[in-house]
């Protein structure tokens, strides 16, 4: 029985969600983040919204939806809900060929051309930071190998999820994840804390800055003349047209010679006047024209 006051009791059954209610929630998510939840994933959306309703004591979707529109409380609640509605799966060195391309094909030349001896990379949709730290490891080691160990580099790591960013900022991961990091990087950049966890060494952590940023605001990003933009496994959740529009905005943030790395197959038949495709069988990447 749902209590008539609209207040939630732990014994109340949770309401069902019909397709039009689902549409309303899916549209809210897409409007605010770009993430599309297809009808086939309705169960995931319903479970996530209901779980949050239970935690916040809302008995109906209507009440909870209204709560999310309130200023400023709704915005605070939204940051928690969006974390539940987005997928944060990630790994160190998730797509090895992409990092090999950066280290072996692009970095030696980029290091030579680095303006004022600095390189700046952006991990877009960094989740809990594994991708950003992978970039930092590859840049640090690669700059040494390219004979430019003094070239300064920094990685900006952004995501919409505050809990994911907090993990990244701490740089603390379960020990099993050490296996994702090739041995030549492991020793140099990771310190084992105890039998359950390891931490990214401080010297590398301080090269990575984490911040909340919504990719939908890419056209207004406070970043410019970037050397490297890495955006994998984020755009796949977005509608096709939105992907193209955002890629255009990312292209504008690169400096000439800058590299944009996407996930293989994440956009097809994409062309942009400022970008040229890097020829590679396994990696989807573009160089910004001079
Ligand atoms: C599957 S993870 C990918 C993580 C990492 N890029 C990788 O490839 O391993 C997708 C991340 O994109 C983030 N995300 C989704 N929509 C976003 C948006 N509009 N702006 C920024 N990040 C977003 C999610 O919060 C999630 O952490």
mmCIF file of C-alpha atoms and ligand atoms in Angstrom:
data_model
loop_
_atom_site.group_PDB
_atom_site.id
_atom_site.type_symbol
_atom_site.label_atom_id
_atom_site.label_comp_id
_atom_site.label_asym_id
_atom_site.label_seq_id
_atom_site.Cartn_x
_atom_site.Cartn_y
_atom_site.Cartn_z
ATOM 1 C CA UNK A 1 0.000 0.000 0.000
ATOM 2 C CA UNK A 2 1.308 3.444 -0.890
ATOM 3 C CA UNK A 3 0.842 5.787 2.007
ATOM 4 C CA UNK A 4 -1.682 8.479 1.157
ATOM 5 C CA UNK A 5 0.488 11.387 2.282
ATOM 6 C CA UNK A 6 2.864 10.600 -0.556
ATOM 7 C CA UNK A 7 5.563 9.963 2.043
ATOM 8 C CA UNK A 8 7.563 6.833 1.475
ATOM 9 C CA UNK A 9 7.600 3.957 3.917
ATOM 10 C CA UNK A 10 10.176 1.171 3.540
ATOM 11 C CA UNK A 11 7.224 -1.235 3.348
ATOM 12 C CA UNK A 12 5.548 0.557 0.436
ATOM 13 C CA UNK A 13 5.777 -1.206 -2.890
ATOM 14 C CA UNK A 14 7.507 0.932 -5.492
ATOM 15 C CA UNK A 15 5.354 2.171 -8.368
ATOM 16 C CA UNK A 16 5.590 0.662 -11.849
ATOM 17 C CA UNK A 17 6.781 2.827 -14.747
ATOM 18 C CA UNK A 18 4.737 2.857 -17.939
ATOM 19 C CA UNK A 19 6.352 3.698 -21.280
ATOM 20 C CA UNK A 20 5.325 7.358 -21.264
ATOM 21 C CA UNK A 21 6.768 7.825 -17.764
ATOM 22 C CA UNK A 22 9.945 6.110 -19.002
ATOM 23 C CA UNK A 23 10.059 8.554 -21.943
ATOM 24 C CA UNK A 24 9.917 11.467 -19.505
ATOM 25 C CA UNK A 25 12.887 10.199 -17.473
ATOM 26 C CA UNK A 26 14.900 9.152 -20.506
ATOM 27 C CA UNK A 27 14.349 12.618 -22.059
ATOM 28 C CA UNK A 28 15.456 14.347 -18.874
ATOM 29 C CA UNK A 29 18.683 12.335 -18.878
ATOM 30 C CA UNK A 30 19.320 12.970 -22.549
ATOM 31 C CA UNK A 31 18.606 16.688 -22.271
ATOM 32 C CA UNK A 32 20.975 17.087 -19.331
ATOM 33 C CA UNK A 33 23.804 14.716 -20.267
ATOM 34 C CA UNK A 34 23.344 13.540 -23.855
ATOM 35 C CA UNK A 35 23.083 9.936 -22.673
ATOM 36 C CA UNK A 36 20.352 7.993 -24.466
ATOM 37 C CA UNK A 37 18.680 5.120 -22.617
ATOM 38 C CA UNK A 38 16.864 2.916 -25.166
ATOM 39 C CA UNK A 39 13.603 1.228 -24.224
ATOM 40 C CA UNK A 40 15.527 -2.063 -24.057
ATOM 41 C CA UNK A 41 17.343 -0.671 -21.002
ATOM 42 C CA UNK A 42 14.196 0.510 -19.277
ATOM 43 C CA UNK A 43 14.690 -1.961 -16.396
ATOM 44 C CA UNK A 44 18.087 -0.394 -15.616
ATOM 45 C CA UNK A 45 16.625 3.126 -15.545
ATOM 46 C CA UNK A 46 13.641 2.085 -13.427
ATOM 47 C CA UNK A 47 15.811 0.237 -10.907
ATOM 48 C CA UNK A 48 18.212 3.170 -10.592
ATOM 49 C CA UNK A 49 15.501 5.814 -10.191
ATOM 50 C CA UNK A 50 13.549 3.676 -7.732
ATOM 51 C CA UNK A 51 16.642 2.998 -5.636
ATOM 52 C CA UNK A 52 17.219 6.719 -5.315
ATOM 53 C CA UNK A 53 13.522 7.334 -4.542
ATOM 54 C CA UNK A 54 13.771 4.804 -1.742
ATOM 55 C CA UNK A 55 16.840 6.547 -0.328
ATOM 56 C CA UNK A 56 15.262 9.997 -0.496
ATOM 57 C CA UNK A 57 11.784 8.907 0.677
ATOM 58 C CA UNK A 58 9.801 9.610 -2.494
ATOM 59 C CA UNK A 59 6.818 7.355 -3.133
ATOM 60 C CA UNK A 60 5.939 8.459 -6.663
ATOM 61 C CA UNK A 61 7.908 9.187 -9.831
ATOM 62 C CA UNK A 62 5.924 12.408 -10.143
ATOM 63 C CA UNK A 63 7.075 13.719 -6.725
ATOM 64 C CA UNK A 64 10.656 12.761 -7.340
ATOM 65 C CA UNK A 65 10.643 14.301 -10.823
ATOM 66 C CA UNK A 66 9.291 17.554 -9.343
ATOM 67 C CA UNK A 67 11.969 17.484 -6.651
ATOM 68 C CA UNK A 68 14.641 17.348 -9.352
ATOM 69 C CA UNK A 69 13.321 20.556 -10.931
ATOM 70 C CA UNK A 70 13.697 22.564 -7.689
ATOM 71 C CA UNK A 71 16.433 25.170 -7.418
ATOM 72 C CA UNK A 72 18.944 24.558 -5.871
ATOM 73 C CA UNK A 73 18.006 21.288 -4.060
ATOM 74 C CA UNK A 74 17.101 19.567 -7.325
ATOM 75 C CA UNK A 75 20.534 20.228 -8.785
ATOM 76 C CA UNK A 76 22.210 18.629 -5.783
ATOM 77 C CA UNK A 77 19.978 15.560 -5.980
ATOM 78 C CA UNK A 78 20.579 15.376 -9.735
ATOM 79 C CA UNK A 79 24.326 14.956 -9.220
ATOM 80 C CA UNK A 80 23.584 11.821 -7.185
ATOM 81 C CA UNK A 81 20.997 10.436 -9.579
ATOM 82 C CA UNK A 82 23.115 11.018 -12.685
ATOM 83 C CA UNK A 83 25.860 8.933 -11.143
ATOM 84 C CA UNK A 84 23.383 6.022 -10.883
ATOM 85 C CA UNK A 85 22.088 6.459 -14.422
ATOM 86 C CA UNK A 86 25.446 6.467 -16.188
ATOM 87 C CA UNK A 87 27.865 3.615 -16.810
ATOM 88 C CA UNK A 88 31.294 4.070 -15.244
ATOM 89 C CA UNK A 89 33.057 0.913 -16.334
ATOM 90 C CA UNK A 90 36.669 1.719 -17.131
ATOM 91 C CA UNK A 91 40.152 0.218 -17.057
ATOM 92 C CA UNK A 92 43.785 1.244 -17.151
ATOM 93 C CA UNK A 93 45.187 0.843 -20.697
ATOM 94 C CA UNK A 94 41.662 -0.044 -21.843
ATOM 95 C CA UNK A 95 42.453 0.079 -25.561
ATOM 96 C CA UNK A 96 46.209 -0.593 -25.867
ATOM 97 C CA UNK A 97 46.534 0.301 -29.602
ATOM 98 C CA UNK A 98 45.292 3.839 -28.859
ATOM 99 C CA UNK A 99 48.001 4.378 -26.259
ATOM 100 C CA UNK A 100 50.645 2.854 -28.546
ATOM 101 C CA UNK A 101 49.633 5.290 -31.265
ATOM 102 C CA UNK A 102 50.047 8.188 -28.843
ATOM 103 C CA UNK A 103 53.404 7.028 -27.485
ATOM 104 C CA UNK A 104 55.029 5.811 -30.676
ATOM 105 C CA UNK A 105 53.536 7.721 -33.594
ATOM 106 C CA UNK A 106 52.316 11.042 -32.259
ATOM 107 C CA UNK A 107 54.288 11.965 -29.138
ATOM 108 C CA UNK A 108 57.853 12.207 -30.527
ATOM 109 C CA UNK A 109 56.776 14.872 -33.018
ATOM 110 C CA UNK A 110 54.388 16.594 -30.577
ATOM 111 C CA UNK A 111 57.172 16.838 -27.990
ATOM 112 C CA UNK A 112 59.421 18.568 -30.493
ATOM 113 C CA UNK A 113 56.707 21.083 -31.309
ATOM 114 C CA UNK A 114 55.363 21.589 -27.777
ATOM 115 C CA UNK A 115 54.807 25.296 -27.303
ATOM 116 C CA UNK A 116 56.759 26.651 -24.343
ATOM 117 C CA UNK A 117 57.795 23.070 -23.539
ATOM 118 C CA UNK A 118 54.358 21.966 -22.359
ATOM 119 C CA UNK A 119 51.753 19.405 -23.450
ATOM 120 C CA UNK A 120 48.169 19.449 -22.283
ATOM 121 C CA UNK A 121 45.819 16.458 -22.598
ATOM 122 C CA UNK A 122 42.125 16.085 -21.775
ATOM 123 C CA UNK A 123 40.431 12.855 -20.732
ATOM 124 C CA UNK A 124 36.764 13.515 -21.541
ATOM 125 C CA UNK A 125 34.412 11.310 -19.519
ATOM 126 C CA UNK A 126 37.239 9.987 -17.358
ATOM 127 C CA UNK A 127 34.976 8.058 -14.916
ATOM 128 C CA UNK A 128 37.154 7.022 -11.934
ATOM 129 C CA UNK A 129 40.404 8.215 -13.489
ATOM 130 C CA UNK A 130 42.031 5.099 -14.942
ATOM 131 C CA UNK A 131 42.096 6.584 -18.449
ATOM 132 C CA UNK A 132 43.565 9.889 -17.255
ATOM 133 C CA UNK A 133 46.314 8.161 -15.267
ATOM 134 C CA UNK A 134 47.052 5.902 -18.236
ATOM 135 C CA UNK A 135 47.525 9.009 -20.378
ATOM 136 C CA UNK A 136 49.784 10.536 -17.737
ATOM 137 C CA UNK A 137 51.898 7.363 -17.556
ATOM 138 C CA UNK A 138 52.188 7.148 -21.340
ATOM 139 C CA UNK A 139 53.090 10.841 -21.662
ATOM 140 C CA UNK A 140 55.649 10.781 -18.864
ATOM 141 C CA UNK A 141 57.401 7.657 -20.095
ATOM 142 C CA UNK A 142 57.034 8.623 -23.751
ATOM 143 C CA UNK A 143 58.526 12.088 -23.240
ATOM 144 C CA UNK A 144 61.538 10.502 -21.562
ATOM 145 C CA UNK A 145 61.906 8.038 -24.433
ATOM 146 C CA UNK A 146 61.572 10.852 -26.987
ATOM 147 C CA UNK A 147 64.477 12.693 -25.337
ATOM 148 C CA UNK A 148 62.199 15.418 -23.948
ATOM 149 C CA UNK A 149 61.980 14.541 -20.238
ATOM 150 C CA UNK A 150 61.828 18.229 -19.344
ATOM 151 C CA UNK A 151 58.697 18.896 -21.372
ATOM 152 C CA UNK A 152 55.985 19.704 -18.842
ATOM 153 C CA UNK A 153 52.670 17.918 -19.280
ATOM 154 C CA UNK A 154 49.304 17.971 -17.561
ATOM 155 C CA UNK A 155 46.103 15.966 -17.949
ATOM 156 C CA UNK A 156 42.667 17.453 -17.279
ATOM 157 C CA UNK A 157 40.205 14.711 -16.353
ATOM 158 C CA UNK A 158 36.495 15.513 -16.456
ATOM 159 C CA UNK A 159 33.215 13.706 -15.940
ATOM 160 C CA UNK A 160 29.645 14.484 -14.846
ATOM 161 C CA UNK A 161 29.830 12.025 -11.957
ATOM 162 C CA UNK A 162 31.135 13.499 -8.699
ATOM 163 C CA UNK A 163 31.603 10.112 -6.946
ATOM 164 C CA UNK A 164 33.636 8.831 -9.906
ATOM 165 C CA UNK A 165 35.786 11.985 -9.855
ATOM 166 C CA UNK A 166 36.400 11.550 -6.121
ATOM 167 C CA UNK A 167 37.844 8.075 -6.753
ATOM 168 C CA UNK A 168 40.066 9.461 -9.481
ATOM 169 C CA UNK A 169 41.290 12.299 -7.306
ATOM 170 C CA UNK A 170 42.266 9.865 -4.538
ATOM 171 C CA UNK A 171 44.106 7.689 -7.063
ATOM 172 C CA UNK A 172 43.384 4.655 -4.898
ATOM 173 C CA UNK A 173 42.313 1.409 -6.607
ATOM 174 C CA UNK A 174 41.646 -2.242 -5.765
ATOM 175 C CA UNK A 175 44.710 -4.386 -6.102
ATOM 176 C CA UNK A 176 43.257 -6.568 -8.895
ATOM 177 C CA UNK A 177 43.436 -3.521 -11.153
ATOM 178 C CA UNK A 178 47.232 -3.602 -11.022
ATOM 179 C CA UNK A 179 46.990 -6.412 -13.575
ATOM 180 C CA UNK A 180 45.639 -3.925 -16.125
ATOM 181 C CA UNK A 181 48.873 -1.933 -15.992
ATOM 182 C CA UNK A 182 51.837 -3.277 -17.987
ATOM 183 C CA UNK A 183 54.782 -4.197 -15.684
ATOM 184 C CA UNK A 184 57.056 -1.491 -17.113
ATOM 185 C CA UNK A 185 54.589 1.152 -15.897
ATOM 186 C CA UNK A 186 53.419 -0.568 -12.726
ATOM 187 C CA UNK A 187 56.567 -0.233 -10.755
ATOM 188 C CA UNK A 188 57.303 3.271 -11.790
ATOM 189 C CA UNK A 189 53.876 4.804 -11.189
ATOM 190 C CA UNK A 190 52.078 2.652 -8.604
ATOM 191 C CA UNK A 191 52.677 1.976 -4.943
ATOM 192 C CA UNK A 192 51.113 -0.978 -3.178
ATOM 193 C CA UNK A 193 49.381 0.179 -0.014
ATOM 194 C CA UNK A 194 48.138 -3.055 1.529
ATOM 195 C CA UNK A 195 46.930 -6.428 0.337
ATOM 196 C CA UNK A 196 43.732 -4.932 -1.078
ATOM 197 C CA UNK A 197 44.767 -1.693 -2.710
ATOM 198 C CA UNK A 198 47.381 0.342 -4.513
ATOM 199 C CA UNK A 199 47.787 4.010 -5.186
ATOM 200 C CA UNK A 200 49.051 6.055 -8.096
ATOM 201 C CA UNK A 201 52.303 7.669 -6.979
ATOM 202 C CA UNK A 202 52.042 11.301 -5.998
ATOM 203 C CA UNK A 203 54.489 12.429 -8.677
ATOM 204 C CA UNK A 204 51.979 11.250 -11.295
ATOM 205 C CA UNK A 205 48.835 12.205 -9.376
ATOM 206 C CA UNK A 206 49.889 15.812 -9.328
ATOM 207 C CA UNK A 207 49.960 15.860 -13.153
ATOM 208 C CA UNK A 208 46.237 15.037 -13.329
ATOM 209 C CA UNK A 209 43.543 17.556 -12.379
ATOM 210 C CA UNK A 210 39.968 16.305 -11.924
ATOM 211 C CA UNK A 211 36.922 18.513 -12.455
ATOM 212 C CA UNK A 212 33.220 18.125 -13.065
ATOM 213 C CA UNK A 213 32.351 19.108 -16.613
ATOM 214 C CA UNK A 214 29.438 18.222 -18.835
ATOM 215 C CA UNK A 215 30.566 17.253 -22.330
ATOM 216 C CA UNK A 216 27.391 18.897 -23.694
ATOM 217 C CA UNK A 217 29.064 22.212 -22.795
ATOM 218 C CA UNK A 218 32.116 21.414 -24.958
ATOM 219 C CA UNK A 219 31.561 24.504 -27.105
ATOM 220 C CA UNK A 220 32.057 26.613 -23.958
ATOM 221 C CA UNK A 221 34.861 24.547 -22.405
ATOM 222 C CA UNK A 222 37.403 26.626 -20.473
ATOM 223 C CA UNK A 223 40.182 24.752 -22.287
ATOM 224 C CA UNK A 224 41.896 25.705 -25.474
ATOM 225 C CA UNK A 225 44.811 24.822 -27.735
ATOM 226 C CA UNK A 226 44.938 21.299 -26.382
ATOM 227 C CA UNK A 227 47.549 18.865 -27.634
ATOM 228 C CA UNK A 228 45.545 15.716 -27.032
ATOM 229 C CA UNK A 229 41.857 14.981 -26.483
ATOM 230 C CA UNK A 230 40.971 11.434 -25.497
ATOM 231 C CA UNK A 231 37.280 10.576 -25.644
ATOM 232 C CA UNK A 232 36.464 6.879 -25.566
ATOM 233 C CA UNK A 233 33.313 5.052 -24.480
ATOM 234 C CA UNK A 234 31.357 8.246 -23.836
ATOM 235 C CA UNK A 235 29.941 9.246 -27.215
ATOM 236 C CA UNK A 236 28.637 5.711 -27.756
ATOM 237 C CA UNK A 237 25.858 6.557 -25.294
ATOM 238 C CA UNK A 238 24.867 9.666 -27.286
ATOM 239 C CA UNK A 239 22.611 10.066 -30.317
ATOM 240 C CA UNK A 240 24.426 10.008 -33.664
ATOM 241 C CA UNK A 241 23.773 13.658 -34.541
ATOM 242 C CA UNK A 242 24.861 14.830 -31.099
ATOM 243 C CA UNK A 243 28.153 12.909 -31.487
ATOM 244 C CA UNK A 244 28.981 14.821 -34.673
ATOM 245 C CA UNK A 245 28.097 18.172 -33.178
ATOM 246 C CA UNK A 246 30.271 17.520 -30.106
ATOM 247 C CA UNK A 247 33.179 16.287 -32.214
ATOM 248 C CA UNK A 248 33.084 19.617 -34.039
ATOM 249 C CA UNK A 249 33.347 21.410 -30.697
ATOM 250 C CA UNK A 250 36.251 19.168 -29.626
ATOM 251 C CA UNK A 251 38.043 19.828 -32.932
ATOM 252 C CA UNK A 252 37.946 23.570 -32.159
ATOM 253 C CA UNK A 253 39.712 23.004 -28.836
ATOM 254 C CA UNK A 254 42.746 21.299 -30.393
ATOM 255 C CA UNK A 255 45.779 23.181 -31.507
ATOM 256 C CA UNK A 256 47.254 22.500 -34.962
ATOM 257 C CA UNK A 257 48.919 19.083 -34.857
ATOM 258 C CA UNK A 258 46.769 18.129 -31.849
ATOM 259 C CA UNK A 259 45.337 14.617 -31.697
ATOM 260 C CA UNK A 260 41.736 13.547 -31.042
ATOM 261 C CA UNK A 261 41.401 9.883 -30.063
ATOM 262 C CA UNK A 262 37.972 8.229 -30.061
ATOM 263 C CA UNK A 263 36.856 4.658 -29.484
ATOM 264 C CA UNK A 264 37.050 2.445 -32.569
ATOM 265 C CA UNK A 265 33.704 2.509 -34.373
ATOM 266 C CA UNK A 266 32.247 5.277 -32.213
ATOM 267 C CA UNK A 267 31.563 7.472 -35.225
ATOM 268 C CA UNK A 268 31.269 6.362 -38.807
ATOM 269 C CA UNK A 269 31.734 8.461 -41.939
ATOM 270 C CA UNK A 270 32.754 11.442 -39.866
ATOM 271 C CA UNK A 271 34.655 14.212 -41.585
ATOM 272 C CA UNK A 272 35.476 17.705 -40.369
ATOM 273 C CA UNK A 273 37.222 20.543 -42.202
ATOM 274 C CA UNK A 274 39.734 20.996 -39.379
ATOM 275 C CA UNK A 275 40.563 17.312 -38.947
ATOM 276 C CA UNK A 276 42.252 14.599 -40.946
ATOM 277 C CA UNK A 277 41.890 10.935 -40.121
ATOM 278 C CA UNK A 278 44.964 9.098 -38.872
ATOM 279 C CA UNK A 279 45.475 5.968 -40.926
ATOM 280 C CA UNK A 280 45.368 3.090 -38.504
ATOM 281 C CA UNK A 281 43.512 -0.206 -38.610
ATOM 282 C CA UNK A 282 42.627 -0.384 -34.931
ATOM 283 C CA UNK A 283 42.498 3.207 -33.734
ATOM 284 C CA UNK A 284 40.011 5.938 -34.551
ATOM 285 C CA UNK A 285 41.964 9.185 -34.319
ATOM 286 C CA UNK A 286 42.144 12.555 -36.051
ATOM 287 C CA UNK A 287 44.847 15.191 -36.316
ATOM 288 C CA UNK A 288 43.992 18.870 -36.287
ATOM 289 C CA UNK A 289 45.155 20.566 -39.470
ATOM 290 C CA UNK A 290 47.740 23.306 -39.245
HETATM 291 C C1 LIG B 1 31.859 3.997 -19.658
HETATM 292 S S1 LIG B 1 32.626 5.366 -18.871
HETATM 293 C C2 LIG B 1 34.067 5.542 -19.890
HETATM 294 C C3 LIG B 1 35.280 5.883 -19.093
HETATM 295 C C4 LIG B 1 36.555 6.008 -19.911
HETATM 296 N N1 LIG B 1 36.470 7.075 -20.873
HETATM 297 C C5 LIG B 1 36.896 4.710 -20.593
HETATM 298 O O1 LIG B 1 36.826 4.611 -21.816
HETATM 299 O O2 LIG B 1 37.249 3.754 -19.903
HETATM 300 C C6 LIG B 1 31.606 6.723 -19.438
HETATM 301 C C7 LIG B 1 31.734 7.969 -18.580
HETATM 302 O O3 LIG B 1 31.154 9.066 -19.278
HETATM 303 C C8 LIG B 1 30.569 9.917 -18.329
HETATM 304 N N2 LIG B 1 29.591 10.793 -18.987
HETATM 305 C C9 LIG B 1 28.381 10.494 -19.484
HETATM 306 N N3 LIG B 1 27.799 11.592 -19.977
HETATM 307 C C10 LIG B 1 28.673 12.614 -19.797
HETATM 308 C C11 LIG B 1 28.627 13.991 -20.098
HETATM 309 N N4 LIG B 1 27.578 14.557 -20.676
HETATM 310 N N5 LIG B 1 29.695 14.753 -19.761
HETATM 311 C C12 LIG B 1 30.780 14.187 -19.159
HETATM 312 N N6 LIG B 1 30.872 12.883 -18.842
HETATM 313 C C13 LIG B 1 29.817 12.104 -19.163
HETATM 314 C C14 LIG B 1 29.937 8.957 -17.327
HETATM 315 O O4 LIG B 1 29.694 9.580 -16.091
HETATM 316 C C15 LIG B 1 30.988 7.849 -17.258
HETATM 317 O O5 LIG B 1 31.873 8.024 -16.194
#
